[in-house]
PDB file of C-alpha atoms in Angstrom:
ATOM      1  CA  MET A  87       7.847  34.733 -59.568  1.00 49.00           C
ATOM      2  CA  THR A  88       6.282  32.523 -56.900  1.00 52.00           C
ATOM      3  CA  THR A  89       2.505  32.114 -56.944  1.00 55.00           C
ATOM      4  CA  ARG A  90       0.994  31.702 -53.502  1.00 63.00           C
ATOM      5  CA  ASN A  91      -2.004  29.513 -52.893  1.00 76.00           C
ATOM      6  CA  TYR A  92      -4.012  31.829 -50.663  1.00 73.00           C
ATOM      7  CA  ALA A  93      -6.836  29.326 -50.241  1.00 75.00           C
ATOM      8  CA  GLN A  94      -4.393  26.734 -48.901  1.00 80.00           C
ATOM      9  CA  ASP A  95      -2.699  29.328 -46.698  1.00 81.00           C
ATOM     10  CA  SER A  96      -6.079  30.265 -45.244  1.00 87.00           C
ATOM     11  CA  LYS A  97      -6.987  26.620 -44.627  1.00 88.00           C
ATOM     12  CA  THR A  98      -3.658  25.969 -42.907  1.00 90.00           C
ATOM     13  CA  LEU A  99      -4.094  29.053 -40.727  1.00 93.00           C
ATOM     14  CA  LEU A 100      -7.596  27.954 -39.726  1.00 95.00           C
ATOM     15  CA  ARG A 101      -6.452  24.424 -38.954  1.00 96.00           C
ATOM     16  CA  ASN A 102      -3.568  25.614 -36.796  1.00 96.00           C
ATOM     17  CA  SER A 103      -5.812  28.101 -35.002  1.00 97.00           C
ATOM     18  CA  LEU A 104      -8.258  25.323 -34.122  1.00 97.00           C
ATOM     19  CA  LEU A 105      -5.467  23.050 -32.914  1.00 97.00           C
ATOM     20  CA  ASP A 106      -4.007  25.906 -30.870  1.00 97.00           C
ATOM     21  CA  GLY A 107      -7.447  26.424 -29.368  1.00 97.00           C
ATOM     22  CA  LEU A 108      -7.603  22.750 -28.409  1.00 97.00           C
ATOM     23  CA  HIS A 109      -4.144  22.996 -26.853  1.00 97.00           C
ATOM     24  CA  ASP A 110      -5.197  25.957 -24.721  1.00 97.00           C
ATOM     25  CA  LEU A 111      -8.352  24.189 -23.559  1.00 97.00           C
ATOM     26  CA  LEU A 112      -6.376  21.097 -22.597  1.00 97.00           C
ATOM     27  CA  MET A 113      -4.170  23.194 -20.363  1.00 96.00           C
ATOM     28  CA  ASP A 114      -7.213  23.681 -18.118  1.00 95.00           C
ATOM     29  CA  ARG A 115      -9.272  20.522 -18.562  1.00 95.00           C
ATOM     30  CA  ASP A 116      -9.107  16.848 -19.442  1.00 95.00           C
ATOM     31  CA  TRP A 117      -9.697  15.664 -23.009  1.00 96.00           C
ATOM     32  CA  SER A 118     -12.907  13.960 -21.859  1.00 94.00           C
ATOM     33  CA  ALA A 119     -14.331  17.389 -20.976  1.00 95.00           C
ATOM     34  CA  VAL A 120     -13.511  19.065 -24.301  1.00 96.00           C
ATOM     35  CA  ARG A 121     -16.349  19.472 -26.807  1.00 97.00           C
ATOM     36  CA  MET A 122     -16.232  20.635 -30.398  1.00 97.00           C
ATOM     37  CA  SER A 123     -18.275  23.673 -29.381  1.00 97.00           C
ATOM     38  CA  ASP A 124     -15.596  24.536 -26.798  1.00 98.00           C
ATOM     39  CA  VAL A 125     -12.917  24.558 -29.499  1.00 98.00           C
ATOM     40  CA  ALA A 126     -15.151  26.673 -31.716  1.00 97.00           C
ATOM     41  CA  ALA A 127     -15.741  29.211 -28.950  1.00 97.00           C
ATOM     42  CA  ALA A 128     -12.040  29.332 -28.049  1.00 96.00           C
ATOM     43  CA  THR A 129     -11.136  30.027 -31.671  1.00 96.00           C
ATOM     44  CA  GLY A 130     -13.985  32.377 -32.518  1.00 96.00           C
ATOM     45  CA  VAL A 131     -15.589  30.230 -35.226  1.00 96.00           C
ATOM     46  CA  SER A 132     -18.776  28.198 -35.508  1.00 96.00           C
ATOM     47  CA  ARG A 133     -18.996  24.609 -34.325  1.00 96.00           C
ATOM     48  CA  GLN A 134     -19.781  23.603 -37.915  1.00 97.00           C
ATOM     49  CA  THR A 135     -16.451  25.068 -39.010  1.00 97.00           C
ATOM     50  CA  VAL A 136     -14.649  22.746 -36.610  1.00 97.00           C
ATOM     51  CA  TYR A 137     -16.630  19.771 -37.922  1.00 97.00           C
ATOM     52  CA  ASN A 138     -15.959  20.797 -41.520  1.00 97.00           C
ATOM     53  CA  GLU A 139     -12.225  20.841 -40.852  1.00 97.00           C
ATOM     54  CA  PHE A 140     -11.843  17.669 -38.772  1.00 97.00           C
ATOM     55  CA  GLY A 141     -15.031  15.682 -39.299  1.00 97.00           C
ATOM     56  CA  SER A 142     -15.369  14.538 -35.708  1.00 97.00           C
ATOM     57  CA  ARG A 143     -13.983  14.918 -32.219  1.00 96.00           C
ATOM     58  CA  TYR A 144     -11.673  11.983 -32.910  1.00 96.00           C
ATOM     59  CA  GLY A 145     -10.533  13.659 -36.119  1.00 97.00           C
ATOM     60  CA  LEU A 146      -9.662  16.740 -34.088  1.00 97.00           C
ATOM     61  CA  ALA A 147      -7.486  14.706 -31.727  1.00 96.00           C
ATOM     62  CA  GLN A 148      -5.876  12.962 -34.682  1.00 96.00           C
ATOM     63  CA  GLY A 149      -5.107  16.286 -36.347  1.00 96.00           C
ATOM     64  CA  TYR A 150      -3.492  17.481 -33.136  1.00 96.00           C
ATOM     65  CA  ALA A 151      -1.394  14.320 -32.859  1.00 95.00           C
ATOM     66  CA  VAL A 152      -0.272  14.515 -36.492  1.00 95.00           C
ATOM     67  CA  ARG A 153       0.868  18.105 -35.986  1.00 94.00           C
ATOM     68  CA  LEU A 154       2.786  17.029 -32.893  1.00 93.00           C
ATOM     69  CA  ALA A 155       4.522  14.323 -34.928  1.00 92.00           C
ATOM     70  CA  SER A 156       5.399  16.821 -37.642  1.00 93.00           C
ATOM     71  CA  ARG A 157       6.949  19.100 -35.044  1.00 91.00           C
ATOM     72  CA  PHE A 158       9.124  16.246 -33.779  1.00 91.00           C
ATOM     73  CA  ALA A 159      10.400  15.776 -37.318  1.00 92.00           C
ATOM     74  CA  GLY A 160      11.065  19.500 -37.410  1.00 92.00           C
ATOM     75  CA  HIS A 161      13.236  19.153 -34.299  1.00 90.00           C
ATOM     76  CA  VAL A 162      15.299  16.539 -36.134  1.00 92.00           C
ATOM     77  CA  ALA A 163      15.671  18.820 -39.158  1.00 93.00           C
ATOM     78  CA  ASP A 164      16.831  21.707 -36.964  1.00 94.00           C
ATOM     79  CA  SER A 165      19.258  19.462 -35.083  1.00 95.00           C
ATOM     80  CA  LEU A 166      20.775  18.142 -38.305  1.00 95.00           C
ATOM     81  CA  ALA A 167      21.383  21.718 -39.438  1.00 95.00           C
ATOM     82  CA  GLU A 168      23.012  22.598 -36.107  1.00 95.00           C
ATOM     83  CA  HIS A 169      25.188  19.467 -35.820  1.00 96.00           C
ATOM     84  CA  VAL A 170      26.835  19.077 -39.214  1.00 95.00           C
ATOM     85  CA  ASP A 171      28.914  15.872 -39.346  1.00 94.00           C
ATOM     86  CA  ASP A 172      27.742  14.919 -35.841  1.00 96.00           C
ATOM     87  CA  VAL A 173      24.949  12.390 -36.281  1.00 95.00           C
ATOM     88  CA  THR A 174      24.929  11.302 -32.645  1.00 97.00           C
ATOM     89  CA  GLY A 175      24.771  14.879 -31.386  1.00 97.00           C
ATOM     90  CA  ALA A 176      21.961  15.753 -33.782  1.00 96.00           C
ATOM     91  CA  LEU A 177      19.871  12.765 -32.740  1.00 96.00           C
ATOM     92  CA  ARG A 178      20.492  13.294 -29.039  1.00 96.00           C
ATOM     93  CA  THR A 179      19.379  16.926 -29.255  1.00 96.00           C
ATOM     94  CA  ALA A 180      16.297  16.013 -31.293  1.00 94.00           C
ATOM     95  CA  PHE A 181      15.209  13.232 -28.939  1.00 95.00           C
ATOM     96  CA  THR A 182      15.824  15.441 -25.901  1.00 94.00           C
ATOM     97  CA  GLU A 183      13.542  18.124 -27.334  1.00 93.00           C
ATOM     98  CA  TYR A 184      10.993  15.479 -28.274  1.00 93.00           C
ATOM     99  CA  PHE A 185      10.852  13.965 -24.792  1.00 93.00           C
ATOM    100  CA  THR A 186      10.584  17.436 -23.262  1.00 92.00           C
ATOM    101  CA  GLY A 187       7.689  18.237 -25.575  1.00 92.00           C
ATOM    102  CA  VAL A 188       5.928  14.947 -24.878  1.00 91.00           C
ATOM    103  CA  ALA A 189       6.291  15.413 -21.124  1.00 91.00           C
ATOM    104  CA  THR A 190       4.649  18.833 -21.230  1.00 93.00           C
ATOM    105  CA  ASP A 191       2.012  18.348 -23.929  1.00 95.00           C
ATOM    106  CA  PRO A 192      -1.520  18.564 -22.501  1.00 96.00           C
ATOM    107  CA  LEU A 193      -3.122  15.993 -24.822  1.00 95.00           C
ATOM    108  CA  ILE A 194      -0.507  13.401 -23.902  1.00 95.00           C
ATOM    109  CA  ALA A 195      -0.896  14.317 -20.237  1.00 94.00           C
ATOM    110  CA  SER A 196      -4.617  13.694 -20.629  1.00 94.00           C
ATOM    111  CA  LEU A 197      -3.913  10.324 -22.244  1.00 94.00           C
ATOM    112  CA  LEU A 198      -1.706   9.234 -19.357  1.00 92.00           C
ATOM    113  CA  SER A 199      -3.855  10.518 -16.499  1.00 89.00           C
ATOM    114  CA  GLY A 200      -7.290   9.786 -15.082  1.00 80.00           C
ATOM    115  CA  GLU A 201      -9.588   7.193 -16.600  1.00 83.00           C
ATOM    116  CA  ALA A 202      -8.539   5.194 -19.646  1.00 82.00           C
ATOM    117  CA  LYS A 203      -9.164   6.969 -22.962  1.00 91.00           C
ATOM    118  CA  PRO A 204      -9.450   4.340 -25.702  1.00 93.00           C
ATOM    119  CA  ASP A 205      -9.858   6.963 -28.430  1.00 93.00           C
ATOM    120  CA  LEU A 206      -6.545   8.629 -27.609  1.00 94.00           C
ATOM    121  CA  MET A 207      -4.786   5.289 -27.191  1.00 94.00           C
ATOM    122  CA  LYS A 208      -5.925   4.274 -30.683  1.00 95.00           C
ATOM    123  CA  LEU A 209      -4.117   7.311 -32.089  1.00 94.00           C
ATOM    124  CA  ILE A 210      -0.740   5.865 -31.130  1.00 93.00           C
ATOM    125  CA  THR A 211      -1.538   2.177 -31.701  1.00 94.00           C
ATOM    126  CA  THR A 212      -4.055   0.762 -34.186  1.00 95.00           C
ATOM    127  CA  ASP A 213      -4.749   4.135 -35.849  1.00 95.00           C
ATOM    128  CA  ALA A 214      -1.174   5.416 -35.821  1.00 95.00           C
ATOM    129  CA  ALA A 215      -0.689   5.206 -39.612  1.00 95.00           C
ATOM    130  CA  PRO A 216      -1.282   8.951 -40.278  1.00 94.00           C
ATOM    131  CA  ILE A 217       1.212   9.903 -37.564  1.00 95.00           C
ATOM    132  CA  ILE A 218       3.822   7.458 -38.842  1.00 95.00           C
ATOM    133  CA  ALA A 219       3.332   8.585 -42.441  1.00 95.00           C
ATOM    134  CA  THR A 220       3.524  12.304 -41.617  1.00 94.00           C
ATOM    135  CA  ALA A 221       6.564  12.090 -39.363  1.00 94.00           C
ATOM    136  CA  GLY A 222       8.278   9.529 -41.601  1.00 95.00           C
ATOM    137  CA  ASP A 223       7.862  11.683 -44.711  1.00 96.00           C
ATOM    138  CA  ARG A 224       9.012  14.826 -42.894  1.00 95.00           C
ATOM    139  CA  LEU A 225      12.049  13.022 -41.478  1.00 95.00           C
ATOM    140  CA  SER A 226      12.918  11.675 -44.920  1.00 96.00           C
ATOM    141  CA  GLN A 227      12.742  15.213 -46.262  1.00 95.00           C
ATOM    142  CA  ALA A 228      15.010  16.433 -43.450  1.00 94.00           C
ATOM    143  CA  PHE A 229      17.583  13.737 -44.218  1.00 95.00           C
ATOM    144  CA  ARG A 230      17.554  14.603 -47.929  1.00 95.00           C
ATOM    145  CA  GLU A 231      17.921  18.316 -47.241  1.00 94.00           C
ATOM    146  CA  SER A 232      20.899  17.666 -44.944  1.00 93.00           C
ATOM    147  CA  THR A 233      23.309  17.172 -47.818  1.00 90.00           C
ATOM    148  CA  TRP A 234      26.190  16.300 -45.506  1.00 93.00           C
ATOM    149  CA  LEU A 235      24.435  13.029 -44.671  1.00 92.00           C
ATOM    150  CA  SER A 236      24.382  11.853 -48.298  1.00 91.00           C
ATOM    151  CA  MET A 237      22.385   8.638 -47.812  1.00 94.00           C
ATOM    152  CA  PRO A 238      20.665   6.466 -50.438  1.00 94.00           C
ATOM    153  CA  ASP A 239      16.895   7.018 -50.650  1.00 93.00           C
ATOM    154  CA  SER A 240      16.150   3.444 -49.612  1.00 93.00           C
ATOM    155  CA  ASP A 241      18.093   3.907 -46.372  1.00 95.00           C
ATOM    156  CA  ILE A 242      16.586   7.332 -45.737  1.00 95.00           C
ATOM    157  CA  GLU A 243      13.035   6.000 -45.793  1.00 94.00           C
ATOM    158  CA  ARG A 244      13.872   2.888 -43.779  1.00 95.00           C
ATOM    159  CA  ILE A 245      15.658   4.831 -41.039  1.00 96.00           C
ATOM    160  CA  ALA A 246      13.040   7.599 -40.949  1.00 96.00           C
ATOM    161  CA  ARG A 247      10.238   5.095 -40.365  1.00 95.00           C
ATOM    162  CA  ALA A 248      12.258   3.290 -37.686  1.00 95.00           C
ATOM    163  CA  ILE A 249      12.918   6.539 -35.801  1.00 95.00           C
ATOM    164  CA  THR A 250       9.244   7.492 -36.027  1.00 95.00           C
ATOM    165  CA  ARG A 251       8.029   4.176 -34.641  1.00 94.00           C
ATOM    166  CA  MET A 252      10.643   4.232 -31.900  1.00 93.00           C
ATOM    167  CA  ALA A 253       9.694   7.757 -30.841  1.00 93.00           C
ATOM    168  CA  LEU A 254       5.987   6.903 -30.895  1.00 93.00           C
ATOM    169  CA  SER A 255       6.518   3.952 -28.565  1.00 93.00           C
ATOM    170  CA  TYR A 256       7.613   6.326 -25.804  1.00 92.00           C
ATOM    171  CA  VAL A 257       4.339   8.273 -25.758  1.00 92.00           C
ATOM    172  CA  ALA A 258       2.334   5.706 -23.797  1.00 89.00           C
ATOM    173  CA  MET A 259       5.357   4.654 -21.732  1.00 88.00           C
ATOM    174  CA  PRO A 260       7.582   7.694 -21.041  1.00 87.00           C
ATOM    175  CA  PRO A 261      11.373   7.296 -20.671  1.00 85.00           C
ATOM    176  CA  GLU A 262      12.829   6.057 -17.407  1.00 79.00           C
ATOM    177  CA  GLY A 263      13.885   8.878 -15.134  1.00 78.00           C
ATOM    178  CA  ASP A 264      17.217   7.297 -14.212  1.00 80.00           C
ATOM    179  CA  ARG A 265      18.582   7.133 -17.775  1.00 87.00           C
ATOM    180  CA  ASP A 266      19.447   9.564 -20.548  1.00 93.00           C
ATOM    181  CA  VAL A 267      17.185   7.805 -23.035  1.00 94.00           C
ATOM    182  CA  ALA A 268      17.786  10.460 -25.694  1.00 94.00           C
ATOM    183  CA  ALA A 269      21.496   9.630 -25.588  1.00 96.00           C
ATOM    184  CA  ASP A 270      20.768   5.888 -25.609  1.00 95.00           C
ATOM    185  CA  LEU A 271      18.594   6.159 -28.718  1.00 95.00           C
ATOM    186  CA  ALA A 272      21.135   8.373 -30.457  1.00 96.00           C
ATOM    187  CA  GLU A 273      23.871   5.813 -29.808  1.00 96.00           C
ATOM    188  CA  ILE A 274      21.668   3.034 -31.196  1.00 95.00           C
ATOM    189  CA  ILE A 275      20.488   4.827 -34.348  1.00 96.00           C
ATOM    190  CA  ALA A 276      23.618   6.786 -35.309  1.00 96.00           C
ATOM    191  CA  PRO A 277      25.628   3.718 -36.451  1.00 96.00           C
ATOM    192  CA  ALA A 278      22.872   2.784 -38.918  1.00 94.00           C
ATOM    193  CA  ILE A 279      23.001   6.279 -40.409  1.00 95.00           C
ATOM    194  CA  GLU A 280      26.797   6.258 -40.547  1.00 94.00           C
ATOM    195  CA  THR A 281      26.741   2.891 -42.317  1.00 94.00           C
ATOM    196  CA  ALA A 282      24.223   4.228 -44.835  1.00 92.00           C
ATOM    197  CA  ARG A 283      26.451   7.256 -45.477  1.00 89.00           C
ATOM    198  CA  LEU A 284      29.409   4.999 -46.243  1.00 75.00           C
ATOM    199  CA  SER A 285      27.360   2.909 -48.670  1.00 72.00           C
ATOM    200  CA  ASP A 286      26.197   5.874 -50.766  1.00 59.00           C
TER     201      ASP A 286
END
């Protein structure tokens, strides 16, 4: 019998609701115009609840970015399940979905438009550790769960971190429009995974 942690479930639901509220606000306004009280009102909670969950406005943006990174890792997991024994195809699909998501995400659009936003830029540069850790761990999990890959743990973690850092580098400088960058990255990374599979 599985015991559910209802307190954790409730906390996760609240956190996602607040991040969804931020997403909806960013569809209509720039990040610079979003206040914690706006997120609270959009979600139907008190401003203190938002502060209790994220600590600060910067913490809210960081939480949003970490969730975005986790979703990218989820795309990889789904692609691996859909492309058994096709590493290149799995990576190409995952990167394609990632670039589509990045191009349409309102927080990233806010980062790339208007006046410079040092706080958002820090999220993907000097303060990127939480994003890298979250996505790297989730990618490692996806590789382990895809039993057809059968890679050593040391290679799994090394490749997962490399993919995460590579994907993150395209946030501030989106892919060139005249190239299929998703295919390029897949062709670059797939041989490393295939080599790791052979060494296991």
